[in-house]
PDB file of C-alpha atoms in Angstrom:
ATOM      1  CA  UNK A  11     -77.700 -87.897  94.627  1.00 61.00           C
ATOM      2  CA  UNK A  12     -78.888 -85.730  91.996  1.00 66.00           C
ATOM      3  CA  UNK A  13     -77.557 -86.832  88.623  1.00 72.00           C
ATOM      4  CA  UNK A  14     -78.529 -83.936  86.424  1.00 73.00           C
ATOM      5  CA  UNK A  15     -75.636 -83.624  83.546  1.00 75.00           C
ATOM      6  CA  UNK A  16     -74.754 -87.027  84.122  1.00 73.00           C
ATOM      7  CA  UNK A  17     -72.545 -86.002  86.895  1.00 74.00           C
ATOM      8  CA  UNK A  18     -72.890 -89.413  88.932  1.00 71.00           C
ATOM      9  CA  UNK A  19     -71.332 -90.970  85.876  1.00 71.00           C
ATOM     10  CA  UNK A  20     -73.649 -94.262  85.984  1.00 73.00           C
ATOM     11  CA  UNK A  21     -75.065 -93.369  82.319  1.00 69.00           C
ATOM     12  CA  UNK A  22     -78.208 -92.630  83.676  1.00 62.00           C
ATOM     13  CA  UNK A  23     -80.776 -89.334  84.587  1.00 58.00           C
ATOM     14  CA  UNK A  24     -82.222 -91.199  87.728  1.00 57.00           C
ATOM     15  CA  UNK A  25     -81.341 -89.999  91.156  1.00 56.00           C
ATOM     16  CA  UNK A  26     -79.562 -91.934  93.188  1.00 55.00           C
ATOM     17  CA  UNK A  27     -80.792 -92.528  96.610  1.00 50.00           C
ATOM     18  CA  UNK A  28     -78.587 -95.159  98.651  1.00 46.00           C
ATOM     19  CA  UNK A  29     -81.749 -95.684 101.109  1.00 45.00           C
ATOM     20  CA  UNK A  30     -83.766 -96.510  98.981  1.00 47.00           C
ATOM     21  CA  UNK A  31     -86.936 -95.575  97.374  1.00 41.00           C
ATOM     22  CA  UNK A  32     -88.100 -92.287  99.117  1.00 37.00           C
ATOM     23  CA  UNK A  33     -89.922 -89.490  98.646  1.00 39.00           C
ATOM     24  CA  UNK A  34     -87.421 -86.267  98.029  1.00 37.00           C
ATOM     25  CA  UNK A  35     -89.461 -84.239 100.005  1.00 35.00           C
ATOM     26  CA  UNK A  36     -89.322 -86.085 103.318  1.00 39.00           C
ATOM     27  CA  UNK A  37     -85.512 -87.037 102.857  1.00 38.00           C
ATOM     28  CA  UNK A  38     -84.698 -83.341 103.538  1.00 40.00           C
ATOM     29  CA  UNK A  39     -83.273 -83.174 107.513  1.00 38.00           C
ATOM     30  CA  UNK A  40     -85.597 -81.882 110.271  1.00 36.00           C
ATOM     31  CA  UNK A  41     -83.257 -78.539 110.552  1.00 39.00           C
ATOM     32  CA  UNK A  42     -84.942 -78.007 106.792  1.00 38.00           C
ATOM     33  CA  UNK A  43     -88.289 -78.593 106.955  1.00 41.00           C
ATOM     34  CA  UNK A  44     -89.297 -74.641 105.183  1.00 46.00           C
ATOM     35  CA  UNK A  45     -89.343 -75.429 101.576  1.00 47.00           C
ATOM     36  CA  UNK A  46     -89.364 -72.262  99.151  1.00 60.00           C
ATOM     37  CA  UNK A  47     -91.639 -72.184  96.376  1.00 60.00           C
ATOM     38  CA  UNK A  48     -89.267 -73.144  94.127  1.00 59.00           C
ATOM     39  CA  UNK A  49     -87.996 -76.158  96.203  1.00 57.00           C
ATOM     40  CA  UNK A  50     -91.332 -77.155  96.127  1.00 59.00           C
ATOM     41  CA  UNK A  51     -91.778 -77.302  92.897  1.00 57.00           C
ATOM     42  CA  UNK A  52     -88.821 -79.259  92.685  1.00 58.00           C
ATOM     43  CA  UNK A  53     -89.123 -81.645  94.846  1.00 54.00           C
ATOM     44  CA  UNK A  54     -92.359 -82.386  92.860  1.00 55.00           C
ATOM     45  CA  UNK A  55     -90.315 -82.984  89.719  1.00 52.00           C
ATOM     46  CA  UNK A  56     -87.884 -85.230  91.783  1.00 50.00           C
ATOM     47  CA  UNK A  57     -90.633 -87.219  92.866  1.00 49.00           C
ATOM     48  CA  UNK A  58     -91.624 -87.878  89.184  1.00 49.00           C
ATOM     49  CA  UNK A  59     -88.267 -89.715  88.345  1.00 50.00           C
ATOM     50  CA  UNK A  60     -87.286 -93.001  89.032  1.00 44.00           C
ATOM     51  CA  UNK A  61     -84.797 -93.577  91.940  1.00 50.00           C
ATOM     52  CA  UNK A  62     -82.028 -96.114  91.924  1.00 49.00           C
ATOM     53  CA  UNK A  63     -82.406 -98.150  94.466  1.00 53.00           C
ATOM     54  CA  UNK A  64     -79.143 -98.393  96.466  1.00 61.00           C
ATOM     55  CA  UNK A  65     -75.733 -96.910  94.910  1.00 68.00           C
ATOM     56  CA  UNK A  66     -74.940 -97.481  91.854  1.00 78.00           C
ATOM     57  CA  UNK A  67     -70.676 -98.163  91.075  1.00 84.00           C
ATOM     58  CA  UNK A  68     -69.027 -95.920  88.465  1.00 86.00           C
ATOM     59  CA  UNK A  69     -67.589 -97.812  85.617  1.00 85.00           C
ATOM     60  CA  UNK A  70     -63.956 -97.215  85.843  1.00 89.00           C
ATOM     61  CA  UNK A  71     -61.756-100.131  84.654  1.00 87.00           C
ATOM     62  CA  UNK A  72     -58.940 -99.574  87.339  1.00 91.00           C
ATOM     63  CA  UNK A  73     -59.226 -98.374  90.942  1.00 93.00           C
ATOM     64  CA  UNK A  74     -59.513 -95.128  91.523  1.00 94.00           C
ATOM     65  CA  UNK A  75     -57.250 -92.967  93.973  1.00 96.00           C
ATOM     66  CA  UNK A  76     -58.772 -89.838  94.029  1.00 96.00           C
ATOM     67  CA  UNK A  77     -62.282 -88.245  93.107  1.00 96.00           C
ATOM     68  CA  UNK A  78     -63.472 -84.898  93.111  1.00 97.00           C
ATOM     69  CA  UNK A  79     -66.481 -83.048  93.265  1.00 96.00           C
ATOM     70  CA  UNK A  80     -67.057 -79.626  90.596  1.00 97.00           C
ATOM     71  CA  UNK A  81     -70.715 -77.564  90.582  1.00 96.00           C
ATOM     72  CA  UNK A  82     -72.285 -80.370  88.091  1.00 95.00           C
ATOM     73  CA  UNK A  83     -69.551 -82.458  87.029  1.00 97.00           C
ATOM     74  CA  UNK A  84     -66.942 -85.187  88.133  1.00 96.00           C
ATOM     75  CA  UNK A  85     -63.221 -85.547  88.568  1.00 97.00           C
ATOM     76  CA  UNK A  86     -61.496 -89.149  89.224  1.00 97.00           C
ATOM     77  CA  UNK A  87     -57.703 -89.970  88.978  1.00 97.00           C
ATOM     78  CA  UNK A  88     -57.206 -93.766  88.551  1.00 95.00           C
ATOM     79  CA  UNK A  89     -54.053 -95.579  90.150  1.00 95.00           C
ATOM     80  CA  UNK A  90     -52.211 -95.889  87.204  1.00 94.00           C
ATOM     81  CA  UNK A  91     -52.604 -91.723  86.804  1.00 95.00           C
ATOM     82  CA  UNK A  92     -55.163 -91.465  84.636  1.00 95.00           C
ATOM     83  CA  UNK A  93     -57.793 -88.988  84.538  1.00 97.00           C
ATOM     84  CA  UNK A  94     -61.173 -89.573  84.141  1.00 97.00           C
ATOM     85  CA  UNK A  95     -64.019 -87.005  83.856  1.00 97.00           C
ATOM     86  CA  UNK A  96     -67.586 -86.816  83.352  1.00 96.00           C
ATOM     87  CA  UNK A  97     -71.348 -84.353  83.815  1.00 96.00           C
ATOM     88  CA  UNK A  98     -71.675 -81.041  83.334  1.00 96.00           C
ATOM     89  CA  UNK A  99     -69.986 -79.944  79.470  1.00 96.00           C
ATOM     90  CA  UNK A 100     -70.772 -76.314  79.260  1.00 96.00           C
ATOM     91  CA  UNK A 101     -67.924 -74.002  79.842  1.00 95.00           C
ATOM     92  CA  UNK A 102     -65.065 -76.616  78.995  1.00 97.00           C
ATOM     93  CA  UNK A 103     -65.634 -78.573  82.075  1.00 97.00           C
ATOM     94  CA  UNK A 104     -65.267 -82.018  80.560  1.00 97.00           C
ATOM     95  CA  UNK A 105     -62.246 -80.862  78.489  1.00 97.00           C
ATOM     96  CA  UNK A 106     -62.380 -82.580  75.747  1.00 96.00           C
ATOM     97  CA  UNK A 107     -63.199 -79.444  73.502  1.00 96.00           C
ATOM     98  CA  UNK A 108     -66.923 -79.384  73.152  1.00 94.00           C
ATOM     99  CA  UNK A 109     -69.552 -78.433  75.340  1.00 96.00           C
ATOM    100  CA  UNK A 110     -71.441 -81.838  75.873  1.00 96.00           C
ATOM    101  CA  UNK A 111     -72.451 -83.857  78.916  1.00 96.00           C
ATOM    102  CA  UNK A 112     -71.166 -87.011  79.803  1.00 95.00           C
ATOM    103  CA  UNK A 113     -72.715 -89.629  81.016  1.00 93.00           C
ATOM    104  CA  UNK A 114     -70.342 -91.979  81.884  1.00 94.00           C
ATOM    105  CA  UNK A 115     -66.701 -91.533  82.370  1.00 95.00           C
ATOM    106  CA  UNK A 116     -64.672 -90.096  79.617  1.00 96.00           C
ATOM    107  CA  UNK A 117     -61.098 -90.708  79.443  1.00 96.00           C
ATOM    108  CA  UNK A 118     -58.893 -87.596  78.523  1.00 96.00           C
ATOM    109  CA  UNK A 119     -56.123 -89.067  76.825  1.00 93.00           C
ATOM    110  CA  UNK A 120     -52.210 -88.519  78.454  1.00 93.00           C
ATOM    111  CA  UNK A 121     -51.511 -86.663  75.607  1.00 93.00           C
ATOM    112  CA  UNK A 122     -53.455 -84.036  76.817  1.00 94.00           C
ATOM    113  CA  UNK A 123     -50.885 -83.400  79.451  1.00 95.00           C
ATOM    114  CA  UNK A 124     -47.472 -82.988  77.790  1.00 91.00           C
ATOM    115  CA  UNK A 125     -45.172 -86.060  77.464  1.00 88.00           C
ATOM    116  CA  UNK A 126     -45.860 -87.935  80.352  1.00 89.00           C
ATOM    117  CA  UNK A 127     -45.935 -91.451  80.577  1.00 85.00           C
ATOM    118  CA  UNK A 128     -48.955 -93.578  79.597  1.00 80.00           C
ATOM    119  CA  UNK A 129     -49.332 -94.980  83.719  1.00 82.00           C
ATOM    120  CA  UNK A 130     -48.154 -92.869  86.295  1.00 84.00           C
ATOM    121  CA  UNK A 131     -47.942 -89.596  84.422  1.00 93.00           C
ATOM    122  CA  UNK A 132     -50.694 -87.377  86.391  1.00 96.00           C
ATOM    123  CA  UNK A 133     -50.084 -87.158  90.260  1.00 95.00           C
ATOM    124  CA  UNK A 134     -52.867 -85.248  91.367  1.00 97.00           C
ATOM    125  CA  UNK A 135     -56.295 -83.483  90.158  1.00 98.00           C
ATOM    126  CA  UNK A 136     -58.809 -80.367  91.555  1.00 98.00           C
ATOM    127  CA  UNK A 137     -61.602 -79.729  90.962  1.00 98.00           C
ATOM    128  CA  UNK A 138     -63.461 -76.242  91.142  1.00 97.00           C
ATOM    129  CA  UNK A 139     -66.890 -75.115  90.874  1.00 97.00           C
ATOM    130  CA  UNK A 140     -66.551 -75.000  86.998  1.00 98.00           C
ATOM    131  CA  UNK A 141     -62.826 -75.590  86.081  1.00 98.00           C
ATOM    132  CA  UNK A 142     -60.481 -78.342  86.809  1.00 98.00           C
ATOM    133  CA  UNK A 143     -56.386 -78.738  87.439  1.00 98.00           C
ATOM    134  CA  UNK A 144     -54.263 -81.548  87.155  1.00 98.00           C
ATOM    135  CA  UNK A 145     -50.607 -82.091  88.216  1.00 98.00           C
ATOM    136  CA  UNK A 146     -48.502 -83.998  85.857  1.00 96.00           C
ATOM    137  CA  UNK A 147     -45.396 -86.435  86.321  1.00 94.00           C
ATOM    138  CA  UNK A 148     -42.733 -83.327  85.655  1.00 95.00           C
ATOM    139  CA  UNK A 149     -44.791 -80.494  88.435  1.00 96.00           C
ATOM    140  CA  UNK A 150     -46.576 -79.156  85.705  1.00 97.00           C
ATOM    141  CA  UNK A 151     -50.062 -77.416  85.787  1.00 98.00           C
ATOM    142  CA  UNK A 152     -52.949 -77.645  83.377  1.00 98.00           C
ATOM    143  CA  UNK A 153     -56.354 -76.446  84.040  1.00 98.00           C
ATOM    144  CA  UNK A 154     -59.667 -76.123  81.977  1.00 98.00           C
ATOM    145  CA  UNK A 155     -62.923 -75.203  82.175  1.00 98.00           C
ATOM    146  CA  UNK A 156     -63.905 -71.327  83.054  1.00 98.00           C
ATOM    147  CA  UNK A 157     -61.757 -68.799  82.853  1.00 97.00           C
ATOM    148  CA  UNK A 158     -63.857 -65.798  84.650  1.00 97.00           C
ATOM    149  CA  UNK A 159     -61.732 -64.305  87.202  1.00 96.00           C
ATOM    150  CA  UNK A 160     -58.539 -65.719  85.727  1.00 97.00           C
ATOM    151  CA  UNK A 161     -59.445 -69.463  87.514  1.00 98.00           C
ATOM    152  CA  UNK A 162     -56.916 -71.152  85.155  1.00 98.00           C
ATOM    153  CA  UNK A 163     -53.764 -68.998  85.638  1.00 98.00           C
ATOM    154  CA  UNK A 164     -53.484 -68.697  81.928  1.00 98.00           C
ATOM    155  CA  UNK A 165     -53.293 -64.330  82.341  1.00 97.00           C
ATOM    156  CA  UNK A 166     -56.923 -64.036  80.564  1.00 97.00           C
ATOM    157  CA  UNK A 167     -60.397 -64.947  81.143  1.00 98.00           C
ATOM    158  CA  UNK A 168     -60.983 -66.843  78.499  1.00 97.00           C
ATOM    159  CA  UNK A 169     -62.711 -70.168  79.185  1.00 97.00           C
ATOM    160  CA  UNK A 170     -60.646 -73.188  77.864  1.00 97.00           C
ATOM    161  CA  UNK A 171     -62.169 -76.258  76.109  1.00 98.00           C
ATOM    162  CA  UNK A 172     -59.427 -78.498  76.488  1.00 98.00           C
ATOM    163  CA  UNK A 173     -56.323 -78.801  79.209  1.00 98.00           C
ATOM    164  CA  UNK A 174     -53.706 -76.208  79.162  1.00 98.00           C
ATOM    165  CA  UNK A 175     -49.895 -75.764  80.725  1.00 98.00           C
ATOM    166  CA  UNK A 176     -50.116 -72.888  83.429  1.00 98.00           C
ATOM    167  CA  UNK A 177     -47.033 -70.994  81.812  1.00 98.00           C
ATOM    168  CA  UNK A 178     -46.466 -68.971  84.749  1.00 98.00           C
ATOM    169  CA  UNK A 179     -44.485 -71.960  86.127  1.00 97.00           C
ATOM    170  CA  UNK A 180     -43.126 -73.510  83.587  1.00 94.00           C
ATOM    171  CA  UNK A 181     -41.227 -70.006  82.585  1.00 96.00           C
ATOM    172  CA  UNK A 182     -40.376 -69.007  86.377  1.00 96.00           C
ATOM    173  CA  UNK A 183     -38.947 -72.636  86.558  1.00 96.00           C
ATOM    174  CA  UNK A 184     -41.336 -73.435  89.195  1.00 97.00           C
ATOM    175  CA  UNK A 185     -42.110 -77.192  90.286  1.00 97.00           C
ATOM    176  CA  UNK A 186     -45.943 -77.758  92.044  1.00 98.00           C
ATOM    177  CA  UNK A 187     -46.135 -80.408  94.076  1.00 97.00           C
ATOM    178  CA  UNK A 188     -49.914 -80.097  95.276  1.00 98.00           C
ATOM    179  CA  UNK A 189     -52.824 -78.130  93.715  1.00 98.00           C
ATOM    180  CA  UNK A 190     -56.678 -76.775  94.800  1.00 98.00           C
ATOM    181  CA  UNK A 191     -59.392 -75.328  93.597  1.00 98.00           C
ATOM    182  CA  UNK A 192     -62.175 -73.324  94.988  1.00 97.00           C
ATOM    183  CA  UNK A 193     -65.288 -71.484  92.949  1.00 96.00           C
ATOM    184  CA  UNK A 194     -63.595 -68.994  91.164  1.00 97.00           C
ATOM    185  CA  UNK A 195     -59.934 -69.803  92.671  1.00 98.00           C
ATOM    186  CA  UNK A 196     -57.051 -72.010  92.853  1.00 98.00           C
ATOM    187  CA  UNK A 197     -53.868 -73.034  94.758  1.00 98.00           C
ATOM    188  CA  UNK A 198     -50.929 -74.243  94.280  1.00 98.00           C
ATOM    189  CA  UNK A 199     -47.808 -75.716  96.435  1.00 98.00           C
ATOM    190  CA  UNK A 200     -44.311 -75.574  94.975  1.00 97.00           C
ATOM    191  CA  UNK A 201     -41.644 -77.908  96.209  1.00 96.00           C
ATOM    192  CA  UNK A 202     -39.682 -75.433  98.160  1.00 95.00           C
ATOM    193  CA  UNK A 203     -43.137 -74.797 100.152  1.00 96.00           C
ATOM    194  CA  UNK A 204     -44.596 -71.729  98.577  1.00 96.00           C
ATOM    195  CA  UNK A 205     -47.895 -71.545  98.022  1.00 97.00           C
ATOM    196  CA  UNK A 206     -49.088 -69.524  95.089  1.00 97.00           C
ATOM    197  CA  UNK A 207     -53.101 -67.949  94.264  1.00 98.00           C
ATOM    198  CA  UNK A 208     -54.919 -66.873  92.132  1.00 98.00           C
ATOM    199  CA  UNK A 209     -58.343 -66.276  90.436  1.00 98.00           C
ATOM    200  CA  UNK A 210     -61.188 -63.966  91.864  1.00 97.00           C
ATOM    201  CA  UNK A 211     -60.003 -61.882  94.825  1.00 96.00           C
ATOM    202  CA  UNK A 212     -63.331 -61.082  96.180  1.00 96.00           C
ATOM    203  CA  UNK A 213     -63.502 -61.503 100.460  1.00 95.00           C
ATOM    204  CA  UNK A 214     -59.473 -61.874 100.386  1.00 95.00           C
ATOM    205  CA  UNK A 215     -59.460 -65.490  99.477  1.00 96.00           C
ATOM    206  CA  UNK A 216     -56.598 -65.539  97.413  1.00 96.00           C
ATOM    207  CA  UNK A 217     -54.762 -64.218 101.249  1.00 95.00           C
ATOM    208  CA  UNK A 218     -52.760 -61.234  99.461  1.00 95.00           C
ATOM    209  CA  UNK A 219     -54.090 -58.978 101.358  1.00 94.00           C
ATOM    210  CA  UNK A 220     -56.354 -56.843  98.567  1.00 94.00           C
ATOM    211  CA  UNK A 221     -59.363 -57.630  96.913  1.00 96.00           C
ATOM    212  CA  UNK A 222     -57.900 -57.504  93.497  1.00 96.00           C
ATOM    213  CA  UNK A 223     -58.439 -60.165  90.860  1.00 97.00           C
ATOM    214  CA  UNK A 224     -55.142 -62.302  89.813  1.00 97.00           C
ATOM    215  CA  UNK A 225     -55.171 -63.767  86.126  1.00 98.00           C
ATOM    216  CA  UNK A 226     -52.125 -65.932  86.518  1.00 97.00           C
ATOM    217  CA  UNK A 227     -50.191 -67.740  90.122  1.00 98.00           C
ATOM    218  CA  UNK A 228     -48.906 -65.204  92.711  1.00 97.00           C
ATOM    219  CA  UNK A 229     -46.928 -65.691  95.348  1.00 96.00           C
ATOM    220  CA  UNK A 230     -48.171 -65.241  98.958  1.00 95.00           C
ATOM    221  CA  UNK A 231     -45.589 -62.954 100.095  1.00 93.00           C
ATOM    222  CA  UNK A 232     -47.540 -63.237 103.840  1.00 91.00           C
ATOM    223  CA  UNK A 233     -46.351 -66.074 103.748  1.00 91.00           C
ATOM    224  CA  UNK A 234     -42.857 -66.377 102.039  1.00 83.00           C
ATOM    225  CA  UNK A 235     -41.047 -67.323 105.339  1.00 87.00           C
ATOM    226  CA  UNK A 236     -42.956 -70.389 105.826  1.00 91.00           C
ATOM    227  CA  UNK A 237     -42.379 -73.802 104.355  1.00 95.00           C
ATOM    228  CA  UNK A 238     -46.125 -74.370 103.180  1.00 96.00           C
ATOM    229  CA  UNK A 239     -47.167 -78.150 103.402  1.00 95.00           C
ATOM    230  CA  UNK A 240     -50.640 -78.560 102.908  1.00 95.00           C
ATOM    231  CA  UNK A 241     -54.014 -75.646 100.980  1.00 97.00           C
ATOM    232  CA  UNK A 242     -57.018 -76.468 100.318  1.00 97.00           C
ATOM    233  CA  UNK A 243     -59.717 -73.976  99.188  1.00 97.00           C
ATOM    234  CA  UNK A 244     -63.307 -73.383  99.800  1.00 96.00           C
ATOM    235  CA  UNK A 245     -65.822 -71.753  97.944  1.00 95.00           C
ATOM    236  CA  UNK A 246     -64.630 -68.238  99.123  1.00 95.00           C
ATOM    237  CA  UNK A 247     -61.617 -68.911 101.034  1.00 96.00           C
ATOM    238  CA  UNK A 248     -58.734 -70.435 101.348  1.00 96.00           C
ATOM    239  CA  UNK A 249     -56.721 -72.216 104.259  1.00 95.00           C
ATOM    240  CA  UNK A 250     -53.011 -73.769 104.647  1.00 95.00           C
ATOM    241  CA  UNK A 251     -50.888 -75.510 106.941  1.00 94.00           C
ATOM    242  CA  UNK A 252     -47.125 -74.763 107.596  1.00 90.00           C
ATOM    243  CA  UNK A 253     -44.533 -77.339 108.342  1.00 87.00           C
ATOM    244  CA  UNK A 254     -45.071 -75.718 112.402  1.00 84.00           C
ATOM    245  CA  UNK A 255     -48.663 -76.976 111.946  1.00 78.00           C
ATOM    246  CA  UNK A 256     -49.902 -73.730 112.506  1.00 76.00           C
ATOM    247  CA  UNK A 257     -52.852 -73.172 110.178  1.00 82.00           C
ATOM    248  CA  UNK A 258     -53.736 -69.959 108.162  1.00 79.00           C
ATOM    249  CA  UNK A 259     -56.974 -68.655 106.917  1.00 73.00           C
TER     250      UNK A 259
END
């Protein structure tokens, strides 16, 4: 794939083309055979770079248990719960409090995530368009990246360079046991089967029935006799199961 920012993580500008070496132009699907101008002209710069013949692995030490996919960037969670990052710097993305690309992997440090332990202390990770959330050992929430539209649940917009605790949780006493994130949005589960939102409100996404933005978690109140079990978001919406398997949108 395209590996602008580093994203793929192989340390390398080259696209990646797992079939081989072909013209960017003609890998497009029949269904997409219009080009723009612009495309064009992209697909002429593709054509100028090398391609990597077949995939190319990721170097990561330890396996890795989980991997998501942000705008130009890279999330991975390793199996002994650590998190691993890499692409796109600007806004915070990478979170280690500058605004470079990475190339390859880049290792943000437990530390980063309260006193967990060194193995074992992040249980899951999300990654949105430009902003990122991980859940820690003890249900807690930090996010980074962009704050426009109050992504991160911090009660601002401010972007963040570096991971930060969602207080909204840890002051309400709230444990998360699952987290998403959309383009401008996130989720979270709690362990009584809530589900909180928040973030841009724009088409009803965040499912509290007005179009309002919300800077930090809020409940679904739709929702609040339901024992939530699984959310994931989309770009612009948002969808959940309940322990009845009954799906909302």
């Amino acid at each position: 794939g395209l590996n602008e920012n580093g994203r793929l993580g192989t340390s390398s500008d080259r696209e990646n083309d797992p079939r081989g070496s072909m013209n960017s132009v003609n890998s497009r699907s029949s269904c997409e055979e219009i080009l723009t101008e612009e495309e064009n002209l992209r697909a002429q710069m593709l054509r100028k770079k090398d391609r990597i013949q077949g995939l190319r692995q990721v170097p990561l030490t330890n396996q890795v248990q989980k991997v998501c996919c942000g705008h130009k960037f890279t999330l991975a969670l390793d199996v002994l719960g650590q998190v691993f990052v890499w692409g796109y710097g600007g806004d915070g993305c990478i979170g280690d409090g500058n605004l470079e690309d990475k190339q390859t992997p880049f290792h943000l440090k437990p530390e980063n995530f309260g006193h967990i332990p060194t193995q074992g202390g992040i249980i899951d990770i999300a990654a949105g368009a430009e902003h990122c959330l991980v859940l820690n050992y003890y249900h807690e929430v930090y996010s980074w990246g962009k704050g426009k539209q109050g992504r991160l649940g911090h009660d601002s917009e401010s972007s963040q360079l570096t991971p930060k605790m969602i207080q909204y949780f840890a002051q309400n006493h709230v444990k998360v046991t699952q987290i998403a994130a959309g383009e401008q949005h996130s989720a979270a589960i709690t362990e009584n089967c809530k589900l909180y939102t928040w973030g841009c409100g724009a088409n009803y996404r965040l499912g509290h029935g007005t179009l309002q933005t919300m800077l930090k978690p809020c409940l679904n109140t739709y929702l609040k006799d339901s024992f939530v079990t699984r959310v994931s978001c989309g770009a612009t919406h948002t969808l959940c199961i309940a322990s009845t398997g009954h799906n909302y949108a």
